[in-house]
GROMACS .gro file of C-alpha atoms in nm:
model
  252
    1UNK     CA    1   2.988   0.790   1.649
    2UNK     CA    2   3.047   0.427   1.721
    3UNK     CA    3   2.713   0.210   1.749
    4UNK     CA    4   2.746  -0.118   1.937
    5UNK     CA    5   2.365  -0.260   1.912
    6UNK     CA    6   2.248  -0.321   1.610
    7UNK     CA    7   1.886  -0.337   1.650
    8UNK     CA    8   1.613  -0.537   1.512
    9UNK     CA    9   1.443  -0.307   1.256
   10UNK     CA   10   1.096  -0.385   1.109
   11UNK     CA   11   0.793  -0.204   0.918
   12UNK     CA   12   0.489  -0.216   1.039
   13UNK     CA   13   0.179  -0.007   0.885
   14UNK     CA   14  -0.091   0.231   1.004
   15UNK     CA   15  -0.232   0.246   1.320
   16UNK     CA   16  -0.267  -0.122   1.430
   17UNK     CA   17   0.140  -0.079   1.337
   18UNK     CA   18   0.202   0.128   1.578
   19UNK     CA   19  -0.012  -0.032   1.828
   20UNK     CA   20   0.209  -0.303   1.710
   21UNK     CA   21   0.576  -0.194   1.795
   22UNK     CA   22   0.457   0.020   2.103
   23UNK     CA   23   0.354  -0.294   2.261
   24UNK     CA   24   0.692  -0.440   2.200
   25UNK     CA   25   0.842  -0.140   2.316
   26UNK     CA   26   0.997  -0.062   2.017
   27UNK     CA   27   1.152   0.322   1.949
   28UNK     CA   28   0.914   0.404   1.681
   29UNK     CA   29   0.978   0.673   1.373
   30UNK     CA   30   0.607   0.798   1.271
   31UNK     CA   31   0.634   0.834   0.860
   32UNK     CA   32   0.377   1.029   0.745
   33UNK     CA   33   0.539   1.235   0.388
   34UNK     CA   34   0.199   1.372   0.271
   35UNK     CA   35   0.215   1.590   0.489
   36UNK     CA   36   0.195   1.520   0.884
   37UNK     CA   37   0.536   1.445   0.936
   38UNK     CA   38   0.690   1.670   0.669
   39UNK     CA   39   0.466   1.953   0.857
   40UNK     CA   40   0.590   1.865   1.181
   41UNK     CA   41   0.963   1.850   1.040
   42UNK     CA   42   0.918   2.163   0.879
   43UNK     CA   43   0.767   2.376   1.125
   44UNK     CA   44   1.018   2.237   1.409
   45UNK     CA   45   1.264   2.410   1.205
   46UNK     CA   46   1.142   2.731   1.199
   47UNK     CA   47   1.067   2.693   1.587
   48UNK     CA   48   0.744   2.602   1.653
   49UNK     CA   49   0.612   2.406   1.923
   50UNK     CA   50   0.423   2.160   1.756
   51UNK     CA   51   0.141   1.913   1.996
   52UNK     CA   52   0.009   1.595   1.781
   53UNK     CA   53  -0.343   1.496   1.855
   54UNK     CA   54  -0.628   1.227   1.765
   55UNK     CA   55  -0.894   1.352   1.553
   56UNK     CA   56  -1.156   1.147   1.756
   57UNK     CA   57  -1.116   1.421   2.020
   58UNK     CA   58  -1.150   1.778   2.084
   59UNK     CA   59  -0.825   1.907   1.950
   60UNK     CA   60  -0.995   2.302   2.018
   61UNK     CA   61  -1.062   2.209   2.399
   62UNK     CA   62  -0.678   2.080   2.388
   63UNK     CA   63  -0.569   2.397   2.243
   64UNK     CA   64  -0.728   2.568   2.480
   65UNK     CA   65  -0.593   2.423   2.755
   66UNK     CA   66  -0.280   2.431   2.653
   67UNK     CA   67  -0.311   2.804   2.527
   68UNK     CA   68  -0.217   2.688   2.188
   69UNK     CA   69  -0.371   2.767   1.835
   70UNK     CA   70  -0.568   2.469   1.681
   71UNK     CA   71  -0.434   2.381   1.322
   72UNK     CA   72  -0.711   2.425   1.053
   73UNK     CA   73  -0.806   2.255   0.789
   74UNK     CA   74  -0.629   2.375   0.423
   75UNK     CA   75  -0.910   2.579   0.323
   76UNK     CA   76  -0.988   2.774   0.612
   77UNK     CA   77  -0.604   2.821   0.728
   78UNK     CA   78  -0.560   2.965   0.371
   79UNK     CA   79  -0.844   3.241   0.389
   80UNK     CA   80  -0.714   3.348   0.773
   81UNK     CA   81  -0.326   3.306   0.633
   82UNK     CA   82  -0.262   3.085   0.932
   83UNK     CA   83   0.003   2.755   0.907
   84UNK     CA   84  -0.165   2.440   0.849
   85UNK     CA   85  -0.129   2.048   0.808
   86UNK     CA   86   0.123   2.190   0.493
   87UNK     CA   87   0.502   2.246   0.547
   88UNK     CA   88   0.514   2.534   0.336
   89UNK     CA   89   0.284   2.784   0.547
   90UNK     CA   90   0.557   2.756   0.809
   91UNK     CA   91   0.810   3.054   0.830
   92UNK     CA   92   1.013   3.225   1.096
   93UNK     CA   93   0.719   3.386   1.240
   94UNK     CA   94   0.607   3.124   1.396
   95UNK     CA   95   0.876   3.058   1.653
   96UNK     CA   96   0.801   2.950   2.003
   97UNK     CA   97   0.448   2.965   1.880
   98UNK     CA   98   0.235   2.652   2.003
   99UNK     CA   99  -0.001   2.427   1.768
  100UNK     CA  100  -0.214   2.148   1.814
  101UNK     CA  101  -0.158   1.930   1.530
  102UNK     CA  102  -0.501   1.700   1.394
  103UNK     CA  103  -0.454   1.421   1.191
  104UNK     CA  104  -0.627   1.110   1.042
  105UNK     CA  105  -0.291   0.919   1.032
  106UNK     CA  106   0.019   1.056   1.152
  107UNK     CA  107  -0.091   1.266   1.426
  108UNK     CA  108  -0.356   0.938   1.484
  109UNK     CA  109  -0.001   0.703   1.450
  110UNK     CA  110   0.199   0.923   1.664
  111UNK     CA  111  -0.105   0.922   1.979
  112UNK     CA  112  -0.133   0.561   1.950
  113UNK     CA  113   0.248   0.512   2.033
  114UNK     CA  114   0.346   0.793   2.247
  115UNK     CA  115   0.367   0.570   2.526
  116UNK     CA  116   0.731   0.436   2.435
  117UNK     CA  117   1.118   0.517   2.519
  118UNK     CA  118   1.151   0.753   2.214
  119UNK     CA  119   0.924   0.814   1.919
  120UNK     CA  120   1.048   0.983   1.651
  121UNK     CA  121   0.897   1.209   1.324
  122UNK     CA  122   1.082   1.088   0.969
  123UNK     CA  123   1.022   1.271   0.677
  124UNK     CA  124   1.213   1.273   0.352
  125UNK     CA  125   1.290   1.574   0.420
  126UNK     CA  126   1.537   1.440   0.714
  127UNK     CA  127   1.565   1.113   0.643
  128UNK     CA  128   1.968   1.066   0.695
  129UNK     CA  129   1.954   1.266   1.033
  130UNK     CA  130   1.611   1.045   1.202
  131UNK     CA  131   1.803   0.765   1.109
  132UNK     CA  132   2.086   0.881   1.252
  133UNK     CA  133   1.935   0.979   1.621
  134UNK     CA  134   1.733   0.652   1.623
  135UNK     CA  135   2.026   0.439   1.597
  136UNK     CA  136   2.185   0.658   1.890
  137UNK     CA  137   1.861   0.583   2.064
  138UNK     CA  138   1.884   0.233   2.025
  139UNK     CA  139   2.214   0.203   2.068
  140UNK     CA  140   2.200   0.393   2.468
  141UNK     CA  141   1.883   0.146   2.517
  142UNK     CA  142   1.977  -0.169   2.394
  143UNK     CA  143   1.633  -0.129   2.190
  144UNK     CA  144   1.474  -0.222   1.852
  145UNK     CA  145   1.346  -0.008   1.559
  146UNK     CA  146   1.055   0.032   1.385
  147UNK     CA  147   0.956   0.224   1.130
  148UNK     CA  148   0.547   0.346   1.075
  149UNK     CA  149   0.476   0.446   0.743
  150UNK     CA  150   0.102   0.566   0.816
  151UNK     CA  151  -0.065   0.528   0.481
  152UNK     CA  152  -0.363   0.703   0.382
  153UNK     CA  153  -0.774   0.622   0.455
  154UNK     CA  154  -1.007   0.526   0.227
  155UNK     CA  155  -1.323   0.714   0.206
  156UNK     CA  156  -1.646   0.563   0.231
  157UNK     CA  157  -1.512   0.238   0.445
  158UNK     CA  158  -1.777  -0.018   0.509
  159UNK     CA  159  -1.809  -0.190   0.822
  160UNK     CA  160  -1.653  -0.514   0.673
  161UNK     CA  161  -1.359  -0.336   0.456
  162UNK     CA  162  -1.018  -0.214   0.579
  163UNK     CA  163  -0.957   0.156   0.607
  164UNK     CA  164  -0.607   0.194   0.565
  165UNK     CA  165  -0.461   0.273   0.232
  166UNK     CA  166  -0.111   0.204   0.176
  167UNK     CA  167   0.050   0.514   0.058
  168UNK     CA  168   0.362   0.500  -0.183
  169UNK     CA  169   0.505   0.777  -0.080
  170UNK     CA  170   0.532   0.675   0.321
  171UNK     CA  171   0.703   0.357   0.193
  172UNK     CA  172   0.978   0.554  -0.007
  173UNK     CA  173   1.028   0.782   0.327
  174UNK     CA  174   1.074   0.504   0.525
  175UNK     CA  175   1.264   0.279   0.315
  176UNK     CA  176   1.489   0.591   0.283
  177UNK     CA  177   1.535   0.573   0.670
  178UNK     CA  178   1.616   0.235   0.687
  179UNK     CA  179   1.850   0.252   0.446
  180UNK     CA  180   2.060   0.494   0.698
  181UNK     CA  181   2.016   0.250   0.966
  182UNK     CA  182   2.255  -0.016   1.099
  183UNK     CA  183   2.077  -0.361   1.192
  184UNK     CA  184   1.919  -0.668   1.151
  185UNK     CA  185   1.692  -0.609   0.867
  186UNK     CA  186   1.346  -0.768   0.836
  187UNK     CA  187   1.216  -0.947   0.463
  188UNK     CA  188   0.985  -0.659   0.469
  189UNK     CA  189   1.275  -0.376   0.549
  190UNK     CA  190   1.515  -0.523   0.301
  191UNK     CA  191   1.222  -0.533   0.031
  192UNK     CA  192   1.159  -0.148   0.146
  193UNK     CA  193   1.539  -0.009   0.142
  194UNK     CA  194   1.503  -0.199  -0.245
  195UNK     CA  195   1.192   0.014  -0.304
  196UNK     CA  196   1.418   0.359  -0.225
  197UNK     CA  197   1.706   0.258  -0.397
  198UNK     CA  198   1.576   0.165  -0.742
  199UNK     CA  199   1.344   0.497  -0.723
  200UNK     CA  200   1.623   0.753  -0.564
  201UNK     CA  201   1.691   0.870  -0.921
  202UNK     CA  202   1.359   0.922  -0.986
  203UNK     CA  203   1.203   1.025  -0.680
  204UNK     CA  204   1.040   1.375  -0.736
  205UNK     CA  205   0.876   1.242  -1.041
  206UNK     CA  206   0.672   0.940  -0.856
  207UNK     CA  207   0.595   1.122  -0.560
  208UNK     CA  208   0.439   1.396  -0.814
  209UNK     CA  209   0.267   1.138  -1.010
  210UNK     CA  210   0.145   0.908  -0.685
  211UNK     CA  211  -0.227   0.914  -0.595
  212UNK     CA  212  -0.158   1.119  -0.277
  213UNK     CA  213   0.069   1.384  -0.472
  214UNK     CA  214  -0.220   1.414  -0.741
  215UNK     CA  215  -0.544   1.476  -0.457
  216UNK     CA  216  -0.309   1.747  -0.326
  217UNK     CA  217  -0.254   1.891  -0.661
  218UNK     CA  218  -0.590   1.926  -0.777
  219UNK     CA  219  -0.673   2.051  -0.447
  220UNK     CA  220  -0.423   2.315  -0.561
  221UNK     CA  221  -0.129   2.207  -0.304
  222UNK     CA  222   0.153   2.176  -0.566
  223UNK     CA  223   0.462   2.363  -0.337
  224UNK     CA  224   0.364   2.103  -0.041
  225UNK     CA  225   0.398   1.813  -0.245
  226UNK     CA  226   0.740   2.000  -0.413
  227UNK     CA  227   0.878   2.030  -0.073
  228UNK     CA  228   0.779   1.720   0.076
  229UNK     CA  229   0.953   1.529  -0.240
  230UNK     CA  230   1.301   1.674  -0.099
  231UNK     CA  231   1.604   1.421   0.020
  232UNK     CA  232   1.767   1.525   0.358
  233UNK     CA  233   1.738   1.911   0.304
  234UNK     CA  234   1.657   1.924   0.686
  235UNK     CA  235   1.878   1.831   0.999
  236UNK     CA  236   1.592   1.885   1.189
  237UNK     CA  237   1.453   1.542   1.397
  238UNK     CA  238   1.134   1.569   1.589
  239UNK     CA  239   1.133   1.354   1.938
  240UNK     CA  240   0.796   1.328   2.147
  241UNK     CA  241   0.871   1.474   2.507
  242UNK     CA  242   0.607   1.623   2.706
  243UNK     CA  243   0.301   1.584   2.461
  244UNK     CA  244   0.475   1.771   2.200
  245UNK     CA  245   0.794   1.767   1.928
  246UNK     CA  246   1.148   1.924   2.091
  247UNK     CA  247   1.409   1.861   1.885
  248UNK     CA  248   1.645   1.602   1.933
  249UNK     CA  249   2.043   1.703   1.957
  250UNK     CA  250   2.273   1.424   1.873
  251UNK     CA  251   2.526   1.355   2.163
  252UNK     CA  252   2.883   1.266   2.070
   0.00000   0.00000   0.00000
């Protein structure tokens, strides 16, 4: 596949990041490792039809309407042995199967910038092949690139502190995106792609050890974080169509 634009590509965090690059119109990859977009990779494989909504609203009502399951919490999905925001309760049985998806960042991220010519879900997991169908995106639209890396929220935010906590492991996944992609790299991009290379070797051990991997593993989530450390195991590429994830097929 020949690309003739190379795009602009830039990082931009969080929400206001994505308000950020929708506005300029921007195709958008939502990076969210632990776990929204590593769910939403992972259960796109197996076949299921996968809707991403806000928090802030009533996900059940959507579900409803849509005559989709809602997504519970961890705890709850785990007692009823139902899939969850967790890439590892997804199997074959839940193909063609709808879900409405709740999250505090990516699914938050990904509602914020639906409104664009593509948006895209990156993971680790399919790093090499988002990169890929971005750049084919860009190339057919004569468009720029950003990448979202979602971060986490703080707890207990006061009304005059920031919410968003930067999240190590979002930077690695997107840095490892970028580094696929052909362009005119931001400061901040080239400083990212410089992040992923000097960890590559070493990449299941940080992600283990990283304050996000740890809350999972003392919530006793060790496989998700396991599975969501994994480099380009997945072909798989989540594109927003219709208010939920199809799958995008690479065009030659």
């Amino acid at each position: 596949m020949i690309i003739s634009y190379l795009p602009e590509c830039q990082i931009e965090w969080g929400k206001r990041g994505a308000r950020e690059a929708a506005n300029r119109g921007d195709i958008v990859i939502i990076v969210d490792v632990l776990s929204f977009s590593s769910t939403v990779v992972t259960g796109l494989n197996y076949g299921a039809i996968i809707y991403p909504y806000p928090p802030h609203l009533n996900g059940k009502a959507y579900a409803q309407s849509l005559g989709a399951q809602y997504i519970l919490g961890r705890a709850e999905a785990a007692r009823l042995d139902a899939p969850t925001l967790s890439p590892v309760t997804f199997n074959h049985s839940h193909d063609r199967q709808k879900y409405v998806l709740s999250s505090l960042n990516g699914a938050f991220c990904t509602w914020i910038a639906s409104h664009i010519p593509a948006l895209f879900i990156g993971s680790l997991l399919n790093a090499s092949a988002v990169a890929s169908a971005a750049s084919q995106i860009s190339a057919s639209l004569n468009a720029n690139i950003t990448v979202v890396p979602c971060g986490e929220v703080w707890n207990g935010v006061k009304e005059f502190e920031d919410s968003l906590r930067p999240a190590m492991e979002d930077y690695l996944g997107a840095g490892a995106i970028l580094s696929r992609i052909e362009g005119k790299q931001s400061a901040e991009v080239q400083v990212c792609i410089g992040a992923f290379q000097h960890s590559k070797s070493t990449l299941s051990r940080l992600i283990w050890d990283c304050t996000s991997g740890i809350e999972l593993r003392e919530r006793g989530f060790e496989k998700d974080v396991k599975h969501c450390s994994r480099l380009n195991i997945y072909q798989t590429v989540p594109i927003l169509k219709n208010q939920h994830f199809s799958e995008y097929t690479t065009t030659t």
